[in-house]
Tab-separated table of C-alpha atoms in Angstrom:
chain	number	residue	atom	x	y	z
A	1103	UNK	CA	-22.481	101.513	17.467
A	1104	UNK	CA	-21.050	104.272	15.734
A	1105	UNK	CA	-17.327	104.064	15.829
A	1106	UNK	CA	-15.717	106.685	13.355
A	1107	UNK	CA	-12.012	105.727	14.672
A	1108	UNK	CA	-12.630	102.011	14.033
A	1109	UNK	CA	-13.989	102.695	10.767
A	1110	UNK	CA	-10.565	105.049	9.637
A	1111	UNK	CA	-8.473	102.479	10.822
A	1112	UNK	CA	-10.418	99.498	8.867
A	1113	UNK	CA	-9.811	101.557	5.804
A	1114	UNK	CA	-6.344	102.640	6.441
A	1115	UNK	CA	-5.361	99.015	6.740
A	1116	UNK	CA	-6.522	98.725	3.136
A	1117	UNK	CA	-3.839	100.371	1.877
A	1118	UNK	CA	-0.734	97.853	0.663
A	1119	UNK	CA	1.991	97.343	3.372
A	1120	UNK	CA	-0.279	99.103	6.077
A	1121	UNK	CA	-1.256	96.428	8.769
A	1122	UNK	CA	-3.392	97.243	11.428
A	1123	UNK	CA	-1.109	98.368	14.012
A	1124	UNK	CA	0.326	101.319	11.898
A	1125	UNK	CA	-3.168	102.146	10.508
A	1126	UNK	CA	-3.977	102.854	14.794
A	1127	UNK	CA	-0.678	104.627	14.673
A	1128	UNK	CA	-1.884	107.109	11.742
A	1129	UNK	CA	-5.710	107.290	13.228
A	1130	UNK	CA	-4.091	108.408	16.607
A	1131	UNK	CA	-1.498	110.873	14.972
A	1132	UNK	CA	-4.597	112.096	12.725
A	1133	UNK	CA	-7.093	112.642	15.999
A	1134	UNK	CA	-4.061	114.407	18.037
A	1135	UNK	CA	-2.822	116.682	15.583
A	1136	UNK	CA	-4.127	119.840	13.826
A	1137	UNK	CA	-7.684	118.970	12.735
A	1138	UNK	CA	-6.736	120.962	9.341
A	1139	UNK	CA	-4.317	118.070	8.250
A	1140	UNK	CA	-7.306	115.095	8.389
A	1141	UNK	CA	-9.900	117.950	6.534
A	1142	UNK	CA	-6.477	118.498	3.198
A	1143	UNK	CA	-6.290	114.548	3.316
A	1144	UNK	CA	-9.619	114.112	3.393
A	1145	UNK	CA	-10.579	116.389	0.319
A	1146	UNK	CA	-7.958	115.624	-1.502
A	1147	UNK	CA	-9.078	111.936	-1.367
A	1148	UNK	CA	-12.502	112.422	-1.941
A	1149	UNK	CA	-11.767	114.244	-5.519
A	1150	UNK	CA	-8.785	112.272	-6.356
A	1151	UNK	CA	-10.462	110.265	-8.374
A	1152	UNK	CA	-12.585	113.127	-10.267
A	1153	UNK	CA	-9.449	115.404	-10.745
A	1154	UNK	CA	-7.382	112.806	-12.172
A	1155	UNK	CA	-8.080	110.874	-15.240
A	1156	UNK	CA	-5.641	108.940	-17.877
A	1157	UNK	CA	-4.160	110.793	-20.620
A	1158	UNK	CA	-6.257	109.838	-23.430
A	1159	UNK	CA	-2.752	109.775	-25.641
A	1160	UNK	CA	-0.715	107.394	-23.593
A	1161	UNK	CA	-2.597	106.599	-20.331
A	1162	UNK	CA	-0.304	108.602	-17.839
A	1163	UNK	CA	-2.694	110.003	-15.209
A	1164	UNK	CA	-3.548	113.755	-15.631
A	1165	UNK	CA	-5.392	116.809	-14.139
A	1166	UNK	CA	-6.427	117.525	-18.011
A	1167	UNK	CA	-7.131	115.745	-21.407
A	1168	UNK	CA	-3.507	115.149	-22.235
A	1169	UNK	CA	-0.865	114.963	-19.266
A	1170	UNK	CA	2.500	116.804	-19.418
A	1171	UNK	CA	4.644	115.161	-21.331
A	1172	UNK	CA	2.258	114.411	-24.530
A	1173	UNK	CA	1.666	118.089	-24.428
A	1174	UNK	CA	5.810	118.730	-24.085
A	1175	UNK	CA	6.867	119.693	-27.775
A	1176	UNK	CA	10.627	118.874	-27.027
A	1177	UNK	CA	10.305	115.577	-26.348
A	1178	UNK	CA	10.611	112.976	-28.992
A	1179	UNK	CA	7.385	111.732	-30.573
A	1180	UNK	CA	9.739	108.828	-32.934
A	1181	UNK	CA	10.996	107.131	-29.683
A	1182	UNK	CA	7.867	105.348	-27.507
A	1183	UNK	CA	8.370	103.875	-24.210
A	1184	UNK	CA	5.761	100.960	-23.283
A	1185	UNK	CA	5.349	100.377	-19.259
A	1186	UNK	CA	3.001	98.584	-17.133
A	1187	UNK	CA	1.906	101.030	-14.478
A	1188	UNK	CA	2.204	104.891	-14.089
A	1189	UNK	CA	4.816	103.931	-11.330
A	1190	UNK	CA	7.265	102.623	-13.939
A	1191	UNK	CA	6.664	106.038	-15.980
A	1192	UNK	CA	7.700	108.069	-12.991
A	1193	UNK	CA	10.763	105.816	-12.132
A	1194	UNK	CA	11.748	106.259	-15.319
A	1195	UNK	CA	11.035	109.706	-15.812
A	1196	UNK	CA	12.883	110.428	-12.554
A	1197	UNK	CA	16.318	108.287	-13.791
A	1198	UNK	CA	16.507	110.899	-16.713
A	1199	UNK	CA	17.211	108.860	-19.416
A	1200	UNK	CA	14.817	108.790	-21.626
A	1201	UNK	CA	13.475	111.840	-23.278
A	1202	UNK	CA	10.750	109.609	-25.532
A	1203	UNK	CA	7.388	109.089	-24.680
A	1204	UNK	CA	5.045	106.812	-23.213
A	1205	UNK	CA	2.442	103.916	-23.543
A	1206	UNK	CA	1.195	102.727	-20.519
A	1207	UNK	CA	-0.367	99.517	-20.634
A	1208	UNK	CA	-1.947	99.736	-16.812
A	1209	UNK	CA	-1.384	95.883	-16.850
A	1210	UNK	CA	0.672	92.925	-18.457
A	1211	UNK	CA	-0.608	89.909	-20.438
A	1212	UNK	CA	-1.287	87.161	-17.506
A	1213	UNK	CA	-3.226	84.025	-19.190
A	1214	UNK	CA	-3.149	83.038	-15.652
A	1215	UNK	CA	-5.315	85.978	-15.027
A	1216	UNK	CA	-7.446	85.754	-18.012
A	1217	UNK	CA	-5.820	88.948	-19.130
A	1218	UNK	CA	-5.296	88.432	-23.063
A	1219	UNK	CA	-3.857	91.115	-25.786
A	1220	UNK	CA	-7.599	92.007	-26.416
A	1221	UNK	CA	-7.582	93.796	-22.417
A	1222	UNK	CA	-4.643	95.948	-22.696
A	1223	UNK	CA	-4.424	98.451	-25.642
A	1224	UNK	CA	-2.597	97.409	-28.027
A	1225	UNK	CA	-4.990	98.587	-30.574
A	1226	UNK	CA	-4.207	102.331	-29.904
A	1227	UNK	CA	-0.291	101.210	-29.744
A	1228	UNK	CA	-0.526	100.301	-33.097
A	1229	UNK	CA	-2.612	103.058	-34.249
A	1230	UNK	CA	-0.189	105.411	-33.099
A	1231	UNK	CA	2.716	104.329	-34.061
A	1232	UNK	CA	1.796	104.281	-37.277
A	1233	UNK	CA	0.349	108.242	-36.954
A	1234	UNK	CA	3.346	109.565	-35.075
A	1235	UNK	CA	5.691	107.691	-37.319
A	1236	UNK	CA	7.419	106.152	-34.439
A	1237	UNK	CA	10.647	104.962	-35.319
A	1238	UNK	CA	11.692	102.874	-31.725
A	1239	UNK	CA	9.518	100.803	-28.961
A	1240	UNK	CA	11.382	100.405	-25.741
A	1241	UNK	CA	9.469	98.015	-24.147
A	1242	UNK	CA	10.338	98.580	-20.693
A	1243	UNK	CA	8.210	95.647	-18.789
A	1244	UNK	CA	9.338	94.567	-15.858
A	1245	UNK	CA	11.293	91.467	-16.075
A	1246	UNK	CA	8.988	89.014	-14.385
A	1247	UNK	CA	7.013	86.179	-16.507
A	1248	UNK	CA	4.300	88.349	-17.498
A	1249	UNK	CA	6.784	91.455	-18.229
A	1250	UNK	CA	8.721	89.143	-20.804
A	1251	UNK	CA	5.588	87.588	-22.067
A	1252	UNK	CA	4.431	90.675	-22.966
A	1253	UNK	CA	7.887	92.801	-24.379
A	1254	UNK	CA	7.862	88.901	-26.405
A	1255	UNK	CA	3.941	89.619	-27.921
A	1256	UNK	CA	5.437	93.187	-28.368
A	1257	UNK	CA	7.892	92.248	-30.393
A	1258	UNK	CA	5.450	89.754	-32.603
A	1259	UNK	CA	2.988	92.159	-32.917
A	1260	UNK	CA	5.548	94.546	-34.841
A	1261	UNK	CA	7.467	91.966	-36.610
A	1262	UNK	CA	8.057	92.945	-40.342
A	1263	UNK	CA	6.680	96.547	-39.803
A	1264	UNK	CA	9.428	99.452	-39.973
A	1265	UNK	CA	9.775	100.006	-36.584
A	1266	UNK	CA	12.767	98.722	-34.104
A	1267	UNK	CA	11.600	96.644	-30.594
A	1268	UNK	CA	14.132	96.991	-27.573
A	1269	UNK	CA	13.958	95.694	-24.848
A	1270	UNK	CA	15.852	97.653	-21.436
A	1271	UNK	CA	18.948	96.149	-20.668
A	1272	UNK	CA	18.823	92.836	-17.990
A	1273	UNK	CA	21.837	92.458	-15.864
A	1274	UNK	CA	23.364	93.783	-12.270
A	1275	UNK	CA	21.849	96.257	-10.622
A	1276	UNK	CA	24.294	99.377	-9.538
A	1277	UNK	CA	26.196	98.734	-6.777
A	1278	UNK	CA	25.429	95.021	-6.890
A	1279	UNK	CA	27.876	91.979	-5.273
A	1280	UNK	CA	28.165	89.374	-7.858
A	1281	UNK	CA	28.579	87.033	-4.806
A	1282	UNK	CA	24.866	87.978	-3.651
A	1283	UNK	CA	23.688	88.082	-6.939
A	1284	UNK	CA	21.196	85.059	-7.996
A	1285	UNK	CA	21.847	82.687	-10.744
A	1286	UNK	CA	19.511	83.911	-13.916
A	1287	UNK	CA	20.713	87.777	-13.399
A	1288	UNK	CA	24.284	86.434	-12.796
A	1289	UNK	CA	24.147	84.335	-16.654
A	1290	UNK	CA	22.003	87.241	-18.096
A	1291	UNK	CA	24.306	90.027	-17.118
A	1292	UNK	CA	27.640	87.847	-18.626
A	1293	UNK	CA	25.493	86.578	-22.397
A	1294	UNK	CA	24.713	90.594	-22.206
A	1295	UNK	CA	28.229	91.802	-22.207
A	1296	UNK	CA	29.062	94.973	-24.082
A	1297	UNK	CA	32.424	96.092	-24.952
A	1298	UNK	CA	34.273	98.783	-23.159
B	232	UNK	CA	-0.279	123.913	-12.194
B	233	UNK	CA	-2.746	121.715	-10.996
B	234	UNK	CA	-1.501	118.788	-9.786
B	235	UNK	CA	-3.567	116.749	-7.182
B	236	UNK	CA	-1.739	113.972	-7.125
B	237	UNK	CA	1.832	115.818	-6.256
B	238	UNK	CA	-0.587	117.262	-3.482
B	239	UNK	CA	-1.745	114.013	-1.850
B	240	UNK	CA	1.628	112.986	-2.075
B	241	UNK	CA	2.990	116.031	0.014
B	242	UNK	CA	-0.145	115.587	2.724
B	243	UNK	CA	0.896	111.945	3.034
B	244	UNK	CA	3.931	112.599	3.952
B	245	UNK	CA	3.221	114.697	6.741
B	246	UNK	CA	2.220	111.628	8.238
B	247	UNK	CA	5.020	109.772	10.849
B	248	UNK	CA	7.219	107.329	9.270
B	249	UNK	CA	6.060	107.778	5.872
B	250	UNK	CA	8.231	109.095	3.162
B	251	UNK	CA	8.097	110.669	-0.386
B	252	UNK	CA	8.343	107.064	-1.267
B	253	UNK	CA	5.724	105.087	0.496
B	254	UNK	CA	3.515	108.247	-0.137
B	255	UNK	CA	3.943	108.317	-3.626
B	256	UNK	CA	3.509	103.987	-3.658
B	257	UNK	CA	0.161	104.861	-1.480
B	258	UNK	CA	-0.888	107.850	-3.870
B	259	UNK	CA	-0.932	105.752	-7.125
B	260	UNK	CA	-2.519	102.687	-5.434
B	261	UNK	CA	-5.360	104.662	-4.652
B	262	UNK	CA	-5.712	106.229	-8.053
B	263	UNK	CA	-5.385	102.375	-9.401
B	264	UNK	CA	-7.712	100.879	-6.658
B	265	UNK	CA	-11.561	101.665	-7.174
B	266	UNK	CA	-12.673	104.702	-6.616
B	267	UNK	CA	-14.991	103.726	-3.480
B	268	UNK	CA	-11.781	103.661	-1.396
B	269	UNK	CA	-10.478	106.801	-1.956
B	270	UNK	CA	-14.046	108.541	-1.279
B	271	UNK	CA	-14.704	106.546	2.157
B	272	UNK	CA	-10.947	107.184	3.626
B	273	UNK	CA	-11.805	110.699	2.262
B	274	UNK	CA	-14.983	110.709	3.966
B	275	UNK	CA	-13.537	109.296	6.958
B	276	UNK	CA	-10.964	112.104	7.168
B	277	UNK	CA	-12.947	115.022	6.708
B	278	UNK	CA	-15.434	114.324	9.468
B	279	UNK	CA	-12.861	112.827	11.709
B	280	UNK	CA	-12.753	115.756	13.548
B	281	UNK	CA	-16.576	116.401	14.201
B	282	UNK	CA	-17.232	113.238	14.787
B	283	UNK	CA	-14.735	112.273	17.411
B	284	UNK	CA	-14.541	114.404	20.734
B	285	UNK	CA	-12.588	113.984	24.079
B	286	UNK	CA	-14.807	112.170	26.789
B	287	UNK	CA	-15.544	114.746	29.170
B	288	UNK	CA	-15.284	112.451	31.863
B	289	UNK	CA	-11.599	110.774	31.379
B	290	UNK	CA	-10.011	112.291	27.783
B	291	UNK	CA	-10.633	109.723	25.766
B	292	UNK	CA	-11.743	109.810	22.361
B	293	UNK	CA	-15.179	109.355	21.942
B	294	UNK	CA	-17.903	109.760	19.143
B	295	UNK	CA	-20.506	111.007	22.415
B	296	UNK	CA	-20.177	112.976	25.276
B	297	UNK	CA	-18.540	110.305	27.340
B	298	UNK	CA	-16.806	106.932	26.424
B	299	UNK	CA	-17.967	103.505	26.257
B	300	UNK	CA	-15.461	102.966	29.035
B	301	UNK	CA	-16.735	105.701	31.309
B	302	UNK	CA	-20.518	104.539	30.203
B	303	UNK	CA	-19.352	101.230	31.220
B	304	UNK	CA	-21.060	100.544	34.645
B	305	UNK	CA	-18.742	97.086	35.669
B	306	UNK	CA	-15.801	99.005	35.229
B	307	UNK	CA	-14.503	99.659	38.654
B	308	UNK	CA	-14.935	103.914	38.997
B	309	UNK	CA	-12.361	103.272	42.347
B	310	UNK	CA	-9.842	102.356	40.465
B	311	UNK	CA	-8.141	104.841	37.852
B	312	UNK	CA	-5.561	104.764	35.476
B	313	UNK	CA	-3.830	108.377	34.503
B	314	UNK	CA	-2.057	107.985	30.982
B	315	UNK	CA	-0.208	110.473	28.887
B	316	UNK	CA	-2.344	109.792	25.800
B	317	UNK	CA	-5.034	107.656	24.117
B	318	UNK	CA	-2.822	104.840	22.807
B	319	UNK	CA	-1.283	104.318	25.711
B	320	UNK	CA	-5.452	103.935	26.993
B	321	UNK	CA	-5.492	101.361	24.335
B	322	UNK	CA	-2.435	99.050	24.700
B	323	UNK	CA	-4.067	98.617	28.329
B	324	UNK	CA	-7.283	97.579	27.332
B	325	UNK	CA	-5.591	95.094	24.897
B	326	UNK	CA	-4.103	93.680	27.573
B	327	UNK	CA	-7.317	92.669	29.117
B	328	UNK	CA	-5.377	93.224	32.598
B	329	UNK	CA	-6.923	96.653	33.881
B	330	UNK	CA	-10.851	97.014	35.038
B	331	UNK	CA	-10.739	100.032	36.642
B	332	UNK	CA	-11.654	103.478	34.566
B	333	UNK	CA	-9.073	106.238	33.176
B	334	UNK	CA	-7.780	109.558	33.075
B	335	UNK	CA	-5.925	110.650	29.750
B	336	UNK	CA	-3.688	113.784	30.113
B	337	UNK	CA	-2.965	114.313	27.193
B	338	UNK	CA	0.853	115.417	27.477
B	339	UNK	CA	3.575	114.991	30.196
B	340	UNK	CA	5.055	117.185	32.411
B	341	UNK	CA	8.169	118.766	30.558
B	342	UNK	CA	9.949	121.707	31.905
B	343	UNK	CA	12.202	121.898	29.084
B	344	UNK	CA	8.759	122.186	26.914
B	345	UNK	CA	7.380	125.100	29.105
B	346	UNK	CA	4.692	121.859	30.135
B	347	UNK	CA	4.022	122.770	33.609
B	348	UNK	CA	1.334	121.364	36.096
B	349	UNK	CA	-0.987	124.684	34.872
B	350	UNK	CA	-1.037	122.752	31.394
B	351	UNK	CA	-2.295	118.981	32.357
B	352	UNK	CA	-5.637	118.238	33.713
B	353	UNK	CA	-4.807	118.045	37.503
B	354	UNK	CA	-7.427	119.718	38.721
B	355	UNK	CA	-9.822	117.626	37.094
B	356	UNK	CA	-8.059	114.620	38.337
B	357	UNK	CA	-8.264	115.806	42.008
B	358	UNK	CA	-11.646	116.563	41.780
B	359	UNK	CA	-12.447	113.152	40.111
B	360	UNK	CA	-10.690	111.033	42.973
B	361	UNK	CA	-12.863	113.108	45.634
B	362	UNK	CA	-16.267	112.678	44.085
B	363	UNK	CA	-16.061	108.700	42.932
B	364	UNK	CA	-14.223	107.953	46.018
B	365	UNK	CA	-11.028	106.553	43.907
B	366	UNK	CA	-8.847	104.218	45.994
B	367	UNK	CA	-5.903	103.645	44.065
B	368	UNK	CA	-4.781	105.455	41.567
B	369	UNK	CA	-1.951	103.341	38.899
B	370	UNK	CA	0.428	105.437	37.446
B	371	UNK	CA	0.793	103.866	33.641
B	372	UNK	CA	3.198	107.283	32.314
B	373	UNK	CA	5.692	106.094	30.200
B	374	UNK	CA	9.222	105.072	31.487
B	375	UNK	CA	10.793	108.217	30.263
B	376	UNK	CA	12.217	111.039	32.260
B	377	UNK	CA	8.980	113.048	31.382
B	378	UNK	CA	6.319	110.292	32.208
B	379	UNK	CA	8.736	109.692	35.319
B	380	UNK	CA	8.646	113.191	36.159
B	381	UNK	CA	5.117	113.191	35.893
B	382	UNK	CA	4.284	109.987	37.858
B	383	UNK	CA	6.403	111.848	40.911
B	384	UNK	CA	4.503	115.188	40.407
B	385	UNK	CA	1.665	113.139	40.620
B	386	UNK	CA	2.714	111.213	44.193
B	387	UNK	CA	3.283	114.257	45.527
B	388	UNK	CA	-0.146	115.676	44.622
B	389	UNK	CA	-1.553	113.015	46.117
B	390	UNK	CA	0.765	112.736	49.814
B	391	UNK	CA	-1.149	112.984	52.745
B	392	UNK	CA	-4.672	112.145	50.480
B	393	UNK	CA	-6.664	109.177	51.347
B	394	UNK	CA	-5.725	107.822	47.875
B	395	UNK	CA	-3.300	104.846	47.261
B	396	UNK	CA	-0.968	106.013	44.310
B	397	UNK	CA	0.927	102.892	42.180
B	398	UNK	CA	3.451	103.021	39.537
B	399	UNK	CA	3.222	100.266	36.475
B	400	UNK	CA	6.235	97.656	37.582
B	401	UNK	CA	9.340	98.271	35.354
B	402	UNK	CA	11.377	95.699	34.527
B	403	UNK	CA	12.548	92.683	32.032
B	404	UNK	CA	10.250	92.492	28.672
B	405	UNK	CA	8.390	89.119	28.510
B	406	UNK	CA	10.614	87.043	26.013
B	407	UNK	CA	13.678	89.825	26.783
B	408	UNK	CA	17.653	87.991	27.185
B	409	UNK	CA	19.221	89.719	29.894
B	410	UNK	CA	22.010	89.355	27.805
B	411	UNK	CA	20.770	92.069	25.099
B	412	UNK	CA	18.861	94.240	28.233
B	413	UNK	CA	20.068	97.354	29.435
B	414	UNK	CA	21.704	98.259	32.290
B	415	UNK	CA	18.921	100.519	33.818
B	416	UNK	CA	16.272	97.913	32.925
B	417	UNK	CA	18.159	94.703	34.221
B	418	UNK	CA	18.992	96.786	37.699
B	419	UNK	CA	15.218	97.607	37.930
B	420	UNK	CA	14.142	94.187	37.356
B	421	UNK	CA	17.009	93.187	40.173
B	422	UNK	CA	15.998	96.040	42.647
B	423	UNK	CA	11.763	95.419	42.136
B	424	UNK	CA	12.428	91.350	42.521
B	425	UNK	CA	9.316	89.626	43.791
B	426	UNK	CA	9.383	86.287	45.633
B	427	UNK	CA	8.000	83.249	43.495
């Protein structure tokens, strides 16, 4: 039988931390409010996809060829920041702090996974590095095993050429107890003192 | 400047209790997922509306003119069950503990809301109980002062009538500590006691 509610709420609960109970919430909300809400959802869904690609430069996603900040003269073309996911870019982006731009990988190495150097692009890294005369990598992985397994290939891969591999800084969070705070950030944060 | 995914972003979070956050995590695991799931949900969303009505019958949502419950010939049409809204329909057939048929209103009675009697489907109601010769008639508005307000508008419509008219029994939670229960809930569950 045709059930078009059923079928909204099977695909909401596709989405990551959205279990089936809020996806009957949303379906519900959707059906009782302004029918002109599902219709903006729905089209922008249906050409999300076809409106935005990767930025054939650095992989952000984009409305155009090149996103915004490859096409942003000001910011500095020597200083390359490598990330896994767009995500990391916009966290990033929205701390302020770097004014650089971007590689994004859109994955980590994971031998686990089957996912070798040869599946994320490292080629075009390399490539443009050399063309942009980039002067500093920060390789700002996130610090899980396949985050440090990668920033480590990073830093192999550009051994010996003239250009400097850093790696963002591992230690308490802002704000953070040092009672709470578990073992491996706890040693990492002390061996990474700086002076004040 | 075009930017779809700053627009999906905004529409998600119109919906309730998600955020810029969660909307923007939801935004950019669609645009990482495959491309199939955006265009279904889309799909979904944009013919929500046209594809789902209100039964004619009872106000539930329904992709025909009446609802597999009202359709439903071993449902018991003497027994109805008025609730504010479609959910609410829901959680009771979850339950498994209702056979009878429905009556959604859609709303509560709310003076403070300008929701008067004029507003809900009464009428409809009234006309219901004569012509399938409803016997009882369980109150299942929620325990608030507007689903209590309406649940006494609703005995009152009914005095005199030839119509038994039931409230949902209020009381403990199954699993609830009376030390953690509220006052008004513990003195209900004292005052609607029921010999074991």
């Amino acid at each position: 039988m045709n059930d078009p509610i059923g079928e909204l709420i099977a695909l909401l609960s596709r989405l990551p931390g959205i279990g089936e109970r809020t996806a009957t919430r949303l379906a519900f909300y959707l059906l009782e409010a302004d029918e002109e809400l599902s219709k903006a959802l729905g089209g922008s869904l249906s050409t999300l996809h076809r409106d935005v690609q990767r930025c054939e430069e650095c992989g952000n996603f984009t409305s155009g060829e090149r996103c915004a900040i490859c096409l942003d003269s000001r910011r500095d073309a020597s200083l390359l920041c490598v990330v896994a996911r767009v995500p990391d870019l916009v966290a990033i982006e929205r701390s302020g702090a770097f004014r650089g731009r971007y590689q994004v990988l859109h994955g980590l190495l994971s031998p686990l996974d089957d996912i070798h150097p040869e599946h994320l692009p490292f080629d075009q890294l390399v490539e443009r590095v050399e063309r942009d005369g980039v002067r500093e990598i920060v390789v700002a992985t996130p610090l899980t095993v396949n985050g440090e397994a990668t920033a480590l290939y990073l830093g192999e891969l550009f051994e010996g050429k003239d250009v400097e591999i850093s790696r963002i800084a591992s230690g308490m969070p802002h704000g953070g107890e040092l009672e709470f705070t578990d073992q491996i950030t706890l040693s990492r944060a002390i061996s990474g003192r700086r002076k004040v």
